[in-house]
Amino acid sequence: MSKTGSKHLKSLADGRVVLLDGERVQNPVEHPAFRNAIGTIAHLYDLQSDHPETMTFVSPTSGKPVGRHWQIPRSHQDLVERRRAMTLWSRASYGFFGRSPDHIPTSVCGMLMDLERFRRSAPERASALQGWFEHARDQDLYVTYTIINPQSNQAKGPGEQGFEQHPGARIVDEDGGGITVHGAKMLGTAAVMANEVFVANITPLRPGEEAFATSFAIPLGTPGVKILSRKSYEQSALSEFDNPLSCRFDENDAVVVFDQVKVPWDRVFVHRDIGLAASQFRDTWAAPMQNHHSQIRLSVKLQFLLGLARRIAEINGVIDIPQVRDQLGRMAASVTMVESLVQAMEVAGEQVGPYFAPNRMMMHAATCLAQELYPQFITSIRELAGGGMIMLPSSSADFDNEEIRGLIGRTQRSSVTDAYGRVKTLKLAWDAVGSEFASRHVQYEMFYAGATVFQRAAAFRNFDWGNAASLVDGALSGYDLPAEARPSAGPAVA
């Protein structure tokens, strides 16, 4: 049997330091800020255990079933099977868990596809990465990551600001036992409920900033690690009826602080190598693999939002208005586009030695489009709902009062449902598009893959410009003026 929810809950009793609202959280599993989201993760592992043929494979090192997200694909069929497994998990949270347990392992699978890049830097670091991957896979660990330094003066690098003033995590000491790391990293999404954190640095570094060029993985209960949580939307949720999404699917975000943390050498994957620190994500197959997962999850999330948009139109009695159908049709086409790009990444996948990776060019195209698409979806749902989402009863307690319940019945009208059904649906809609939880998801979907300008630069860099240019050259070579009518040659086109 693969990892279960109860096993994961027990694994979180590791002495981790979680800080929230001015104090340390003694038991995150039972704390009202985190318990429902942690329960969602437990449910995902139970779901995996209940669907072993779809969601697991046998680890080549332990001989035991583990999550399929740990399997490095070797064929198109492997990518398809990964999609099916990831879709099941995504549907369980309607796509609102971006850092579910299948996300980071997928990225590390992409690094393992290009392990030779790590060997060229230092063979012992490559061995450490492979050894840790096998350990994490055999234990089916929930791994999150922190790969960005806390924002400070973004116009200057760590060297220009001065190491002591820069908040980012860096190597401050090393000996025969390993390195010592001090500083902080973000965004530790789901750090409160994960087992380990993969720490890296994707921001370009300059000579002299080698102390920041490190990559490693450690348990979140390691002495000196502190998880500084943002506000919990789950804790602020009035009830499941009033906040049906944020009360269960707030994966949380955190700054992870490393206070003189000792990392053993067998957990260090990049050591003072500026080039490898950036290329482990940019130039390996980590990004195509990682964003294959992200687009699978996003397609589920957009399906949910599209279904919600149609339901709102039905409740408001506008589903047969041509302009509404036009809007829903455009949204439906966008959902189909995302799903098609996921499958295109698989069909046009690339052979990487013995492995098979999603198509890099299509991955960057999908990521660029998705960053713009999500806020457009949210705006469309707002337009369809109008003032209905904000003119709702204050809480589920209003239904307990006979007089107020009568007023709700008179003012919350629909031809396809009763007042209770209308309120319930629009409460769900508000939590998806208008609440603080929803606002965080807009920010997340726009920036989880990096700033839009960087994604467009990647799309530019990876596009097959030679093919496009050959079409233009072919067209230009197919016609001309007579030789005697041609002007003298001008300057060459850059």
Coordinates of C-alpha atoms in Angstrom, one line a residue:
M1 CA 0.0 0.0 0.0
S2 CA 1.2 3.5 -0.8
K3 CA 1.4 6.4 1.6
T4 CA -1.9 7.2 3.4
G5 CA -3.4 10.3 4.8
S6 CA -2.9 9.2 8.4
K7 CA 0.7 8.4 7.8
H8 CA 1.2 11.9 6.4
L9 CA -0.5 13.5 9.4
K10 CA 1.8 11.6 11.8
S11 CA 4.9 12.7 9.8
L12 CA 4.2 16.4 10.6
A13 CA 4.8 15.9 14.3
D14 CA 8.5 16.7 13.8
G15 CA 9.0 19.7 16.0
R16 CA 8.8 22.2 13.2
V17 CA 8.6 25.9 14.2
V18 CA 5.5 27.6 12.6
L19 CA 5.0 31.2 13.6
L20 CA 1.5 32.9 13.2
D21 CA -0.2 35.8 14.9
G22 CA 2.7 36.6 17.2
E23 CA 3.3 33.1 18.6
R24 CA 4.5 29.6 17.8
V25 CA 1.9 27.1 16.6
Q26 CA 2.4 24.0 18.7
N27 CA 0.4 21.6 16.5
P28 CA -0.4 22.7 13.0
V29 CA -2.4 19.5 12.3
E30 CA -5.0 20.6 14.8
H31 CA -4.7 24.4 14.6
P32 CA -7.7 26.2 13.1
A33 CA -5.4 28.1 10.7
F34 CA -4.2 25.0 9.0
R35 CA -6.1 21.8 10.0
N36 CA -8.6 21.8 7.1
A37 CA -5.9 22.3 4.4
I38 CA -3.7 19.7 6.0
G39 CA -6.8 17.4 6.0
T40 CA -7.1 18.1 2.3
I41 CA -3.5 16.9 1.8
A42 CA -4.3 13.8 3.9
H43 CA -7.3 13.2 1.6
L44 CA -5.1 13.4 -1.5
Y45 CA -2.9 10.6 -0.1
D46 CA -5.9 8.5 0.7
L47 CA -7.2 9.1 -2.8
Q48 CA -3.8 8.0 -4.2
S49 CA -3.9 4.8 -2.0
D50 CA -7.4 4.1 -3.3
H51 CA -6.5 4.4 -7.0
P52 CA -3.1 2.6 -7.1
E53 CA -3.3 1.6 -10.8
T54 CA -3.8 5.2 -11.9
M55 CA -1.9 7.1 -9.3
T56 CA 1.1 5.0 -8.2
F57 CA 4.0 3.0 -9.7
V58 CA 6.6 0.7 -8.1
S59 CA 9.8 2.5 -7.0
P60 CA 12.8 0.8 -8.6
T61 CA 14.8 1.2 -5.4
S62 CA 12.3 0.2 -2.7
G63 CA 10.0 -2.1 -4.7
K64 CA 7.0 -0.4 -3.0
P65 CA 4.2 1.7 -4.6
V66 CA 4.7 5.4 -4.5
G67 CA 3.1 8.4 -6.2
R68 CA 3.3 8.4 -10.0
H69 CA 4.7 12.0 -9.8
W70 CA 8.0 10.5 -8.8
Q71 CA 8.3 8.5 -12.0
I72 CA 10.6 9.9 -14.6
P73 CA 8.8 9.5 -17.9
R74 CA 10.4 7.5 -20.7
S75 CA 7.6 7.7 -23.3
H76 CA 4.6 9.6 -24.5
Q77 CA 2.4 7.1 -22.7
D78 CA 4.2 7.9 -19.4
L79 CA 3.3 11.6 -19.7
V80 CA -0.3 10.6 -20.5
E81 CA -0.4 8.4 -17.4
R82 CA 1.1 11.2 -15.3
R83 CA -1.7 13.6 -16.5
R84 CA -4.4 11.1 -15.5
A85 CA -3.0 10.8 -12.0
M86 CA -2.5 14.5 -11.6
T87 CA -6.0 15.3 -12.9
L88 CA -7.5 13.1 -10.1
W89 CA -5.6 15.1 -7.5
S90 CA -6.4 18.4 -9.1
R91 CA -10.1 17.6 -9.3
A92 CA -10.1 16.9 -5.5
S93 CA -9.3 20.6 -4.9
Y94 CA -10.9 22.0 -8.0
G95 CA -7.4 23.1 -9.1
F96 CA -6.9 25.4 -6.1
F97 CA -3.9 23.5 -4.6
G98 CA -1.0 24.8 -6.8
R99 CA 1.7 23.2 -4.6
S100 CA 0.1 19.8 -4.1
P101 CA 2.5 17.0 -3.4
D102 CA 3.0 16.1 -7.1
H103 CA 4.4 19.6 -8.1
I104 CA 8.0 19.7 -6.8
P105 CA 8.8 16.0 -7.5
T106 CA 7.8 16.6 -11.1
S107 CA 10.3 19.5 -11.3
V108 CA 13.1 17.4 -9.7
C109 CA 12.3 14.6 -12.2
G110 CA 13.2 17.2 -14.9
M111 CA 16.6 17.9 -13.2
L112 CA 17.3 14.2 -13.0
M113 CA 16.8 14.0 -16.8
D114 CA 19.8 16.2 -17.1
L115 CA 21.9 14.9 -14.2
E116 CA 25.1 15.2 -16.3
R117 CA 24.8 19.0 -16.0
F118 CA 25.3 18.6 -12.2
R119 CA 28.1 16.0 -12.7
R120 CA 30.0 18.6 -14.8
S121 CA 29.9 21.0 -11.9
A122 CA 30.8 18.4 -9.2
P123 CA 30.2 14.7 -9.3
E124 CA 29.5 14.5 -5.6
R125 CA 26.7 17.1 -5.9
A126 CA 25.1 15.1 -8.7
S127 CA 25.3 12.0 -6.5
A128 CA 23.7 13.9 -3.6
L129 CA 20.8 15.0 -5.8
Q130 CA 20.2 11.5 -7.1
G131 CA 20.5 10.0 -3.6
W132 CA 18.1 12.5 -2.1
F133 CA 15.6 12.0 -4.9
E134 CA 15.5 8.3 -4.3
H135 CA 15.1 8.8 -0.6
A136 CA 12.2 11.3 -1.1
R137 CA 10.6 9.0 -3.7
D138 CA 10.8 5.9 -1.5
Q139 CA 9.2 7.8 1.4
D140 CA 6.7 9.5 -0.9
L141 CA 7.6 12.8 0.8
Y142 CA 5.6 16.0 0.4
V143 CA 8.2 18.5 -0.7
T144 CA 7.7 22.2 -1.2
Y145 CA 10.3 24.7 -2.4
T146 CA 11.7 28.2 -1.8
I147 CA 13.7 29.5 -4.7
I148 CA 13.4 33.3 -4.5
N149 CA 15.0 35.7 -2.0
P150 CA 12.7 38.0 0.0
Q151 CA 12.1 41.2 -1.9
S152 CA 14.5 44.0 -0.9
N153 CA 16.2 46.4 -3.3
Q154 CA 15.5 44.5 -6.5
A155 CA 17.5 47.0 -8.6
K156 CA 20.6 45.7 -6.8
G157 CA 22.1 42.3 -6.4
P158 CA 23.2 40.8 -3.0
G159 CA 26.8 42.0 -3.7
E160 CA 25.8 45.6 -4.3
Q161 CA 23.5 45.7 -1.2
G162 CA 26.1 44.0 1.1
F163 CA 25.7 40.5 2.3
E164 CA 24.8 41.6 5.9
Q165 CA 22.0 43.8 4.6
H166 CA 20.5 41.3 2.1
P167 CA 17.8 39.1 3.6
G168 CA 18.4 36.1 1.2
A169 CA 19.7 32.7 2.4
R170 CA 23.4 32.2 1.8
I171 CA 26.3 30.0 2.9
V172 CA 28.0 31.5 5.9
D173 CA 30.2 28.5 6.9
E174 CA 31.2 25.0 5.8
D175 CA 33.3 22.1 7.1
G176 CA 33.6 18.4 6.6
G177 CA 30.1 17.9 7.7
G178 CA 28.3 20.2 5.3
I179 CA 27.4 23.9 4.9
T180 CA 25.8 26.4 7.3
V181 CA 23.0 28.5 5.8
H182 CA 21.7 31.8 7.2
G183 CA 18.9 34.1 5.8
A184 CA 15.5 33.6 4.3
K185 CA 13.7 32.4 1.2
M186 CA 10.2 32.7 -0.3
L187 CA 7.5 31.7 -1.3
G188 CA 7.2 28.7 1.0
T189 CA 3.8 27.8 -0.3
A190 CA 2.5 24.8 1.7
A191 CA 5.6 24.7 3.9
V192 CA 3.4 24.3 7.0
M193 CA 2.0 21.0 5.7
A194 CA 5.0 19.6 3.7
N195 CA 7.7 17.2 4.9
E196 CA 10.8 18.8 3.3
V197 CA 11.8 22.0 1.6
F198 CA 13.9 22.2 -1.6
V199 CA 15.9 25.4 -1.4
A200 CA 17.5 27.0 -4.5
N201 CA 18.1 30.4 -6.1
I202 CA 16.7 31.2 -9.6
T203 CA 17.6 34.9 -9.6
P204 CA 20.7 35.5 -11.7
L205 CA 23.9 36.0 -9.6
R206 CA 27.1 37.8 -10.4
P207 CA 30.7 36.9 -9.6
G208 CA 31.3 37.6 -5.9
E209 CA 27.8 36.4 -5.0
E210 CA 28.7 32.7 -4.9
A211 CA 27.5 32.3 -1.3
F212 CA 23.9 32.6 -2.6
A213 CA 24.5 30.0 -5.3
T214 CA 23.4 26.9 -3.4
S215 CA 20.7 24.3 -3.7
F216 CA 19.7 21.8 -1.0
A217 CA 16.8 19.9 0.6
I218 CA 16.2 19.4 4.3
P219 CA 13.3 18.4 6.6
L220 CA 11.1 21.3 7.7
G221 CA 11.7 20.2 11.3
T222 CA 15.4 20.8 11.1
P223 CA 16.8 22.9 14.0
G224 CA 17.0 26.6 13.0
V225 CA 14.3 26.4 10.3
K226 CA 11.4 28.8 11.0
I227 CA 8.2 29.0 9.0
L228 CA 6.8 32.5 9.1
S229 CA 3.2 32.1 7.9
R230 CA 1.1 34.8 6.2
K231 CA -2.4 35.4 7.4
S232 CA -4.5 32.3 7.3
Y233 CA -7.6 32.6 5.1
E234 CA -8.8 29.3 6.5
Q235 CA -8.8 30.7 10.1
S236 CA -10.7 33.7 8.9
A237 CA -13.4 31.6 7.1
L238 CA -16.8 32.0 8.9
S239 CA -18.0 28.5 7.9
E240 CA -17.8 26.0 5.1
F241 CA -21.1 27.3 3.8
D242 CA -19.8 30.9 3.7
N243 CA -16.3 30.1 2.5
P244 CA -16.4 26.7 0.9
L245 CA -13.0 27.0 -0.8
S246 CA -10.9 29.0 1.6
C247 CA -11.9 26.9 4.6
R248 CA -10.5 23.8 2.9
F249 CA -8.0 24.7 0.2
D250 CA -5.8 27.5 1.7
E251 CA -2.4 26.0 1.0
N252 CA -0.8 28.9 2.8
D253 CA 2.4 30.8 1.9
A254 CA 5.3 31.5 4.2
V255 CA 8.7 33.0 4.4
V256 CA 11.1 30.2 5.5
V257 CA 13.9 31.5 7.7
F258 CA 17.2 29.6 8.1
D259 CA 18.9 30.6 11.3
Q260 CA 22.4 29.1 11.1
V261 CA 21.0 25.9 9.7
K262 CA 23.5 23.0 9.1
V263 CA 23.0 21.1 5.9
P264 CA 24.9 17.9 5.4
W265 CA 26.9 17.4 2.2
D266 CA 24.6 14.6 1.0
R267 CA 21.8 17.1 0.9
V268 CA 23.7 19.8 -1.0
F269 CA 23.1 19.8 -4.8
V270 CA 24.7 23.1 -5.9
H271 CA 27.6 24.6 -4.1
R272 CA 28.9 28.1 -4.9
D273 CA 28.2 27.5 -8.6
I274 CA 26.6 30.6 -10.1
G275 CA 26.0 29.1 -13.5
L276 CA 24.4 25.9 -12.2
A277 CA 22.3 27.7 -9.6
A278 CA 20.3 29.3 -12.5
S279 CA 20.5 26.6 -15.0
Q280 CA 19.2 23.8 -12.8
F281 CA 15.7 25.2 -13.5
R282 CA 16.2 27.2 -16.7
D283 CA 18.3 24.8 -18.8
T284 CA 17.4 21.3 -17.5
W285 CA 13.9 19.8 -18.1
A286 CA 12.7 21.0 -14.7
A287 CA 10.6 23.9 -16.2
P288 CA 8.8 21.8 -18.9
M289 CA 8.0 19.0 -16.4
Q290 CA 6.9 21.4 -13.7
N291 CA 4.7 23.5 -16.0
H292 CA 3.2 20.4 -17.5
H293 CA 1.8 19.7 -14.1
S294 CA 0.8 23.4 -13.6
Q295 CA -1.2 23.4 -16.9
I296 CA -2.9 20.2 -16.0
R297 CA -4.0 21.7 -12.7
L298 CA -5.0 25.0 -14.3
S299 CA -7.1 23.2 -16.9
V300 CA -9.1 21.6 -14.0
K301 CA -9.4 25.0 -12.3
L302 CA -10.6 26.7 -15.4
Q303 CA -13.2 24.0 -16.0
F304 CA -14.5 24.6 -12.5
L305 CA -14.7 28.4 -13.1
L306 CA -16.4 27.9 -16.4
G307 CA -19.0 25.6 -14.8
L308 CA -19.5 28.2 -12.2
A309 CA -19.9 31.0 -14.8
R310 CA -22.6 29.0 -16.6
R311 CA -24.4 28.2 -13.3
I312 CA -24.5 31.9 -12.4
A313 CA -25.9 32.8 -15.9
E314 CA -28.6 30.1 -15.4
I315 CA -29.5 31.4 -11.9
N316 CA -29.7 35.0 -13.1
G317 CA -31.9 33.9 -16.0
V318 CA -29.5 35.3 -18.7
I319 CA -28.2 32.1 -20.2
D320 CA -30.2 32.5 -23.4
I321 CA -29.0 36.1 -24.0
P322 CA -26.7 36.0 -27.1
Q323 CA -24.1 38.2 -25.5
V324 CA -23.9 35.9 -22.5
R325 CA -23.6 32.8 -24.7
D326 CA -20.9 34.7 -26.7
Q327 CA -18.9 35.3 -23.4
L328 CA -19.3 31.7 -22.2
G329 CA -18.3 30.5 -25.7
R330 CA -15.1 32.5 -25.5
M331 CA -14.3 31.1 -22.1
A332 CA -15.1 27.6 -23.2
A333 CA -12.7 28.0 -26.2
S334 CA -10.0 29.2 -23.7
V335 CA -10.4 26.1 -21.5
T336 CA -10.2 23.9 -24.6
M337 CA -7.0 25.7 -25.7
V338 CA -5.3 25.0 -22.3
E339 CA -6.3 21.3 -22.4
S340 CA -5.1 21.1 -26.1
L341 CA -1.7 22.7 -25.2
V342 CA -1.2 20.1 -22.4
Q343 CA -1.8 17.3 -24.8
A344 CA 0.3 19.0 -27.5
M345 CA 3.2 19.2 -25.1
E346 CA 2.9 15.4 -24.7
V347 CA 2.4 14.5 -28.4
A348 CA 5.3 16.7 -29.5
G349 CA 7.4 15.6 -26.5
E350 CA 11.2 15.5 -26.8
Q351 CA 13.4 12.5 -26.3
V352 CA 16.1 13.2 -23.7
G353 CA 18.4 10.2 -23.7
P354 CA 16.3 7.5 -22.2
Y355 CA 13.7 9.9 -21.0
F356 CA 10.7 11.7 -22.6
A357 CA 9.9 15.3 -21.7
P358 CA 7.1 17.7 -22.6
N359 CA 7.8 20.0 -25.5
R360 CA 9.6 23.0 -24.2
M361 CA 8.4 25.6 -26.8
M362 CA 4.8 24.6 -26.3
M363 CA 5.2 24.7 -22.5
H364 CA 6.5 28.3 -22.6
A365 CA 3.6 29.3 -24.9
A366 CA 1.1 27.7 -22.5
T367 CA 2.6 29.5 -19.5
C368 CA 2.6 32.9 -21.2
L369 CA -1.1 32.6 -22.2
A370 CA -2.2 31.2 -18.8
Q371 CA -0.7 34.2 -17.0
E372 CA -3.1 36.5 -18.9
L373 CA -6.0 34.1 -19.1
Y374 CA -6.8 33.6 -15.4
P375 CA -7.5 37.3 -14.5
Q376 CA -9.6 37.5 -17.7
F377 CA -11.7 34.5 -16.4
I378 CA -12.2 36.2 -13.0
T379 CA -13.3 39.4 -14.7
S380 CA -15.8 37.5 -16.9
I381 CA -17.4 35.9 -13.9
R382 CA -17.6 39.2 -12.1
E383 CA -19.4 40.6 -15.1
L384 CA -21.9 37.7 -15.2
A385 CA -22.6 37.9 -11.5
G386 CA -22.9 41.7 -11.2
G387 CA -24.0 42.8 -7.7
G388 CA -25.4 39.4 -6.8
M389 CA -22.2 38.2 -5.2
I390 CA -22.0 41.1 -2.8
M391 CA -25.7 41.3 -1.9
L392 CA -25.7 38.1 0.1
P393 CA -26.8 37.2 3.6
S394 CA -24.0 38.0 6.2
S395 CA -23.5 34.4 7.2
S396 CA -25.1 30.9 7.3
A397 CA -26.5 32.0 10.8
D398 CA -29.1 34.1 8.9
F399 CA -30.9 30.9 7.9
D400 CA -31.3 30.0 11.6
N401 CA -33.5 33.0 12.2
E402 CA -37.0 32.5 10.9
E403 CA -37.7 36.2 10.2
I404 CA -34.4 36.7 8.4
R405 CA -34.9 33.5 6.5
G406 CA -38.2 34.8 5.2
L407 CA -36.6 38.0 4.0
I408 CA -33.9 36.0 2.2
G409 CA -36.6 34.0 0.5
R410 CA -38.3 37.2 -0.8
T411 CA -35.0 38.9 -2.0
Q412 CA -32.9 36.0 -3.3
R413 CA -35.0 34.9 -6.3
S414 CA -34.2 32.6 -9.3
S415 CA -36.3 30.7 -11.8
V416 CA -34.1 27.6 -11.6
T417 CA -33.5 27.3 -7.8
D418 CA -34.7 28.4 -4.4
A419 CA -33.3 31.2 -2.3
Y420 CA -31.0 28.7 -0.5
G421 CA -29.6 27.4 -3.7
R422 CA -29.0 30.9 -5.1
V423 CA -27.2 32.0 -1.9
K424 CA -25.1 28.8 -1.8
T425 CA -24.0 29.2 -5.4
L426 CA -23.1 32.8 -5.1
K427 CA -21.2 32.3 -1.8
L428 CA -19.1 29.7 -3.7
A429 CA -18.6 32.2 -6.6
W430 CA -17.5 35.0 -4.2
D431 CA -15.0 32.7 -2.5
A432 CA -13.6 31.8 -6.0
V433 CA -13.3 35.3 -7.4
G434 CA -13.9 38.0 -4.8
S435 CA -12.6 37.0 -1.4
E436 CA -9.1 37.5 0.0
F437 CA -8.5 33.8 -0.8
A438 CA -9.6 34.5 -4.4
S439 CA -7.4 37.6 -4.7
R440 CA -4.4 35.5 -3.6
H441 CA -5.1 33.0 -6.4
V442 CA -5.2 35.8 -9.1
Q443 CA -1.7 36.9 -7.8
Y444 CA -0.5 33.3 -7.7
E445 CA -1.7 32.4 -11.2
M446 CA -0.1 35.5 -12.7
F447 CA 3.3 35.1 -11.0
Y448 CA 3.9 31.5 -9.9
A449 CA 6.0 30.9 -13.0
G450 CA 7.8 34.2 -12.7
A451 CA 7.1 37.7 -14.0
T452 CA 5.3 37.9 -17.4
V453 CA 8.2 39.6 -19.0
F454 CA 10.5 36.7 -18.2
Q455 CA 8.1 34.1 -19.5
R456 CA 7.7 36.0 -22.7
A457 CA 11.5 36.2 -23.0
A458 CA 11.6 32.4 -22.6
A459 CA 8.9 32.0 -25.2
F460 CA 11.0 34.2 -27.6
R461 CA 14.2 32.3 -26.8
N462 CA 12.7 28.8 -27.3
F463 CA 10.5 29.5 -30.4
D464 CA 11.5 28.0 -33.7
W465 CA 12.4 31.2 -35.5
G466 CA 14.2 29.4 -38.2
N467 CA 11.0 27.7 -39.4
A468 CA 9.1 31.0 -39.3
A469 CA 12.0 32.8 -41.2
S470 CA 12.1 30.1 -43.8
L471 CA 8.5 30.7 -44.7
V472 CA 9.2 34.4 -45.1
D473 CA 12.3 33.7 -47.2
G474 CA 10.4 31.3 -49.3
A475 CA 7.7 33.9 -50.0
L476 CA 10.3 36.6 -50.8
S477 CA 12.2 34.3 -53.2
G478 CA 9.1 33.5 -55.2
Y479 CA 8.7 36.8 -56.9
D480 CA 10.9 39.8 -58.0
L481 CA 11.1 42.7 -60.3
P482 CA 12.9 42.4 -63.6
A483 CA 16.6 42.7 -63.1
E484 CA 16.8 46.0 -64.9
A485 CA 14.1 47.5 -62.7
R486 CA 15.7 46.6 -59.4
P487 CA 17.3 49.3 -57.3
S488 CA 20.8 48.9 -56.1
A489 CA 21.2 46.8 -52.9
G490 CA 20.5 48.6 -49.7
P491 CA 21.7 47.8 -46.2
A492 CA 21.2 44.3 -45.0
V493 CA 18.2 43.7 -42.7
A494 CA 19.4 43.0 -39.1

